[in-house]
Amino acid sequence: MTSQVESGGRAKFLIGGLLIVAAVVYLIVSSTQAAAQYYLTIDEMRSKGDQVYGRPLKLAGAVDGDSIAYDSQTLTLSFSMANVPADLNAIEAGGGLAKVLHDSLLDPQASRLQVIYIGPKPDLIRHEAQAIVTGQLGQDGVFRADELLLKCPTRYEEEVPLQVVEG
C-alpha cells in the first residue's frame, strides 16, 4: 500500500512539474512572437503592401535635413527618410555608408517616408544621418516612431591630426 501512495505522489509531482514547464514555454513563445519586429528597408516595407499597417516595424534610412521640423512645446519631431539598401556588399560597392546615405538623398527615385517621433530632439538628427526607427506605419502613410536611433557616419570618420598636416 505504501508503494501505491508513493507512486501516486510521484505521478502528481511529475504532472505538476510538466504543467509548470509547459506554462513557462508557452509564455516565452507568446511573448517572443508579440515582440517580434520586421527589420526592413523602406522599399521592402512598401513591397509588402497592406500587411505592414499597424504591425511593429523597424526601418532604416537616410535623414533629409531639409525636412527636419521640431516643436519644442509638444516634443514632436518630424522628418523624411530616404531608402538605403540593407545589403552590406551594396553599401561597400557604393563607396561606404556615408556615400550611400548622401547618394540616396540626391536620388529623386529613392523611396521616401515621413516619420513622426514624440520625445526630446536628438543631438545627432541632421542631414545624411542614418536613422533607425521602431514603430508603426499608419494608414495615412506616416511612420509613427516609438524609438529613434541615429548614426552620423561623417562624425565618426577618421580625421588627420593637425600636427601631421602642419608638418
Short mmCIF file of N, CA, C and O in Angstrom, two decimals, residues 62-70 77-82 101 105 112 121 124-129:
data_model
loop_
_atom_site.label_atom_id
_atom_site.label_comp_id
_atom_site.label_asym_id
_atom_site.label_seq_id
_atom_site.Cartn_x
_atom_site.Cartn_y
_atom_site.Cartn_z
N ALA A 62 18.03 57.28 -44.66
CA ALA A 62 18.85 58.49 -44.58
C ALA A 62 17.96 59.68 -44.27
O ALA A 62 16.93 59.88 -44.92
N VAL A 63 18.34 60.49 -43.28
CA VAL A 63 17.56 61.65 -42.87
C VAL A 63 17.76 62.79 -43.87
O VAL A 63 18.89 63.16 -44.18
N ASP A 64 16.64 63.33 -44.36
CA ASP A 64 16.66 64.51 -45.22
C ASP A 64 16.65 65.73 -44.30
O ASP A 64 15.64 66.03 -43.67
N GLY A 65 17.78 66.41 -44.23
CA GLY A 65 17.92 67.54 -43.31
C GLY A 65 16.95 68.68 -43.57
O GLY A 65 16.55 69.39 -42.65
N ASP A 66 16.56 68.89 -44.84
CA ASP A 66 15.63 69.96 -45.18
C ASP A 66 14.23 69.71 -44.63
O ASP A 66 13.43 70.62 -44.55
N SER A 67 13.93 68.47 -44.29
CA SER A 67 12.58 68.12 -43.83
C SER A 67 12.45 68.10 -42.31
O SER A 67 11.35 67.89 -41.79
N ILE A 68 13.54 68.32 -41.58
CA ILE A 68 13.50 68.22 -40.12
C ILE A 68 12.71 69.39 -39.54
O ILE A 68 13.01 70.55 -39.82
N ALA A 69 11.70 69.06 -38.74
CA ALA A 69 10.91 70.07 -38.03
C ALA A 69 10.71 69.58 -36.60
O ALA A 69 10.38 68.42 -36.39
N TYR A 70 10.89 70.49 -35.63
CA TYR A 70 10.73 70.12 -34.22
C TYR A 70 9.89 71.15 -33.50
O TYR A 70 10.15 72.36 -33.59
N LEU A 77 8.92 65.65 -33.27
CA LEU A 77 9.96 65.72 -34.29
C LEU A 77 9.42 65.04 -35.55
O LEU A 77 8.92 63.92 -35.47
N SER A 78 9.51 65.72 -36.67
CA SER A 78 9.12 65.09 -37.93
C SER A 78 10.24 65.30 -38.94
O SER A 78 10.93 66.32 -38.93
N PHE A 79 10.41 64.28 -39.78
CA PHE A 79 11.42 64.35 -40.82
C PHE A 79 11.12 63.30 -41.87
O PHE A 79 10.30 62.41 -41.67
N SER A 80 11.79 63.42 -42.99
CA SER A 80 11.65 62.47 -44.08
C SER A 80 12.91 61.62 -44.16
O SER A 80 14.01 62.11 -43.93
N MET A 81 12.71 60.34 -44.48
CA MET A 81 13.84 59.41 -44.65
C MET A 81 13.82 58.88 -46.07
O MET A 81 12.76 58.59 -46.61
N ALA A 82 15.01 58.72 -46.64
CA ALA A 82 15.14 58.12 -47.96
C ALA A 82 15.61 56.67 -47.80
O ALA A 82 16.35 56.35 -46.87
N LEU A 101 24.38 57.05 -48.05
CA LEU A 101 23.38 57.94 -47.44
C LEU A 101 23.25 59.22 -48.26
O LEU A 101 22.14 59.68 -48.56
N LEU A 105 19.85 60.42 -50.81
CA LEU A 105 19.10 61.68 -50.68
C LEU A 105 19.11 62.49 -51.97
O LEU A 105 18.20 63.27 -52.22
N ARG A 112 10.75 57.48 -50.21
CA ARG A 112 10.80 58.36 -49.04
C ARG A 112 9.69 57.98 -48.07
O ARG A 112 8.66 57.45 -48.46
N LYS A 121 14.49 66.14 -28.84
CA LYS A 121 15.18 66.16 -30.13
C LYS A 121 16.60 65.64 -29.95
O LYS A 121 17.38 66.19 -29.18
N LEU A 124 22.03 64.14 -32.68
CA LEU A 124 22.57 63.65 -33.95
C LEU A 124 21.61 63.76 -35.13
O LEU A 124 21.94 63.32 -36.23
N ILE A 125 20.43 64.34 -34.93
CA ILE A 125 19.49 64.47 -36.05
C ILE A 125 20.01 65.57 -36.97
O ILE A 125 20.09 66.72 -36.60
N ARG A 126 20.44 65.17 -38.14
CA ARG A 126 20.97 66.10 -39.13
C ARG A 126 20.91 65.48 -40.51
O ARG A 126 20.66 64.28 -40.65
N HIS A 127 21.19 66.29 -41.49
CA HIS A 127 21.17 65.84 -42.88
C HIS A 127 22.17 64.70 -43.08
O HIS A 127 23.30 64.78 -42.60
N GLU A 128 21.72 63.66 -43.76
CA GLU A 128 22.53 62.49 -44.11
C GLU A 128 22.88 61.58 -42.93
O GLU A 128 23.73 60.70 -43.06
N ALA A 129 22.23 61.77 -41.80
CA ALA A 129 22.42 60.83 -40.69
C ALA A 129 21.63 59.56 -41.02
O ALA A 129 20.61 59.61 -41.71
#
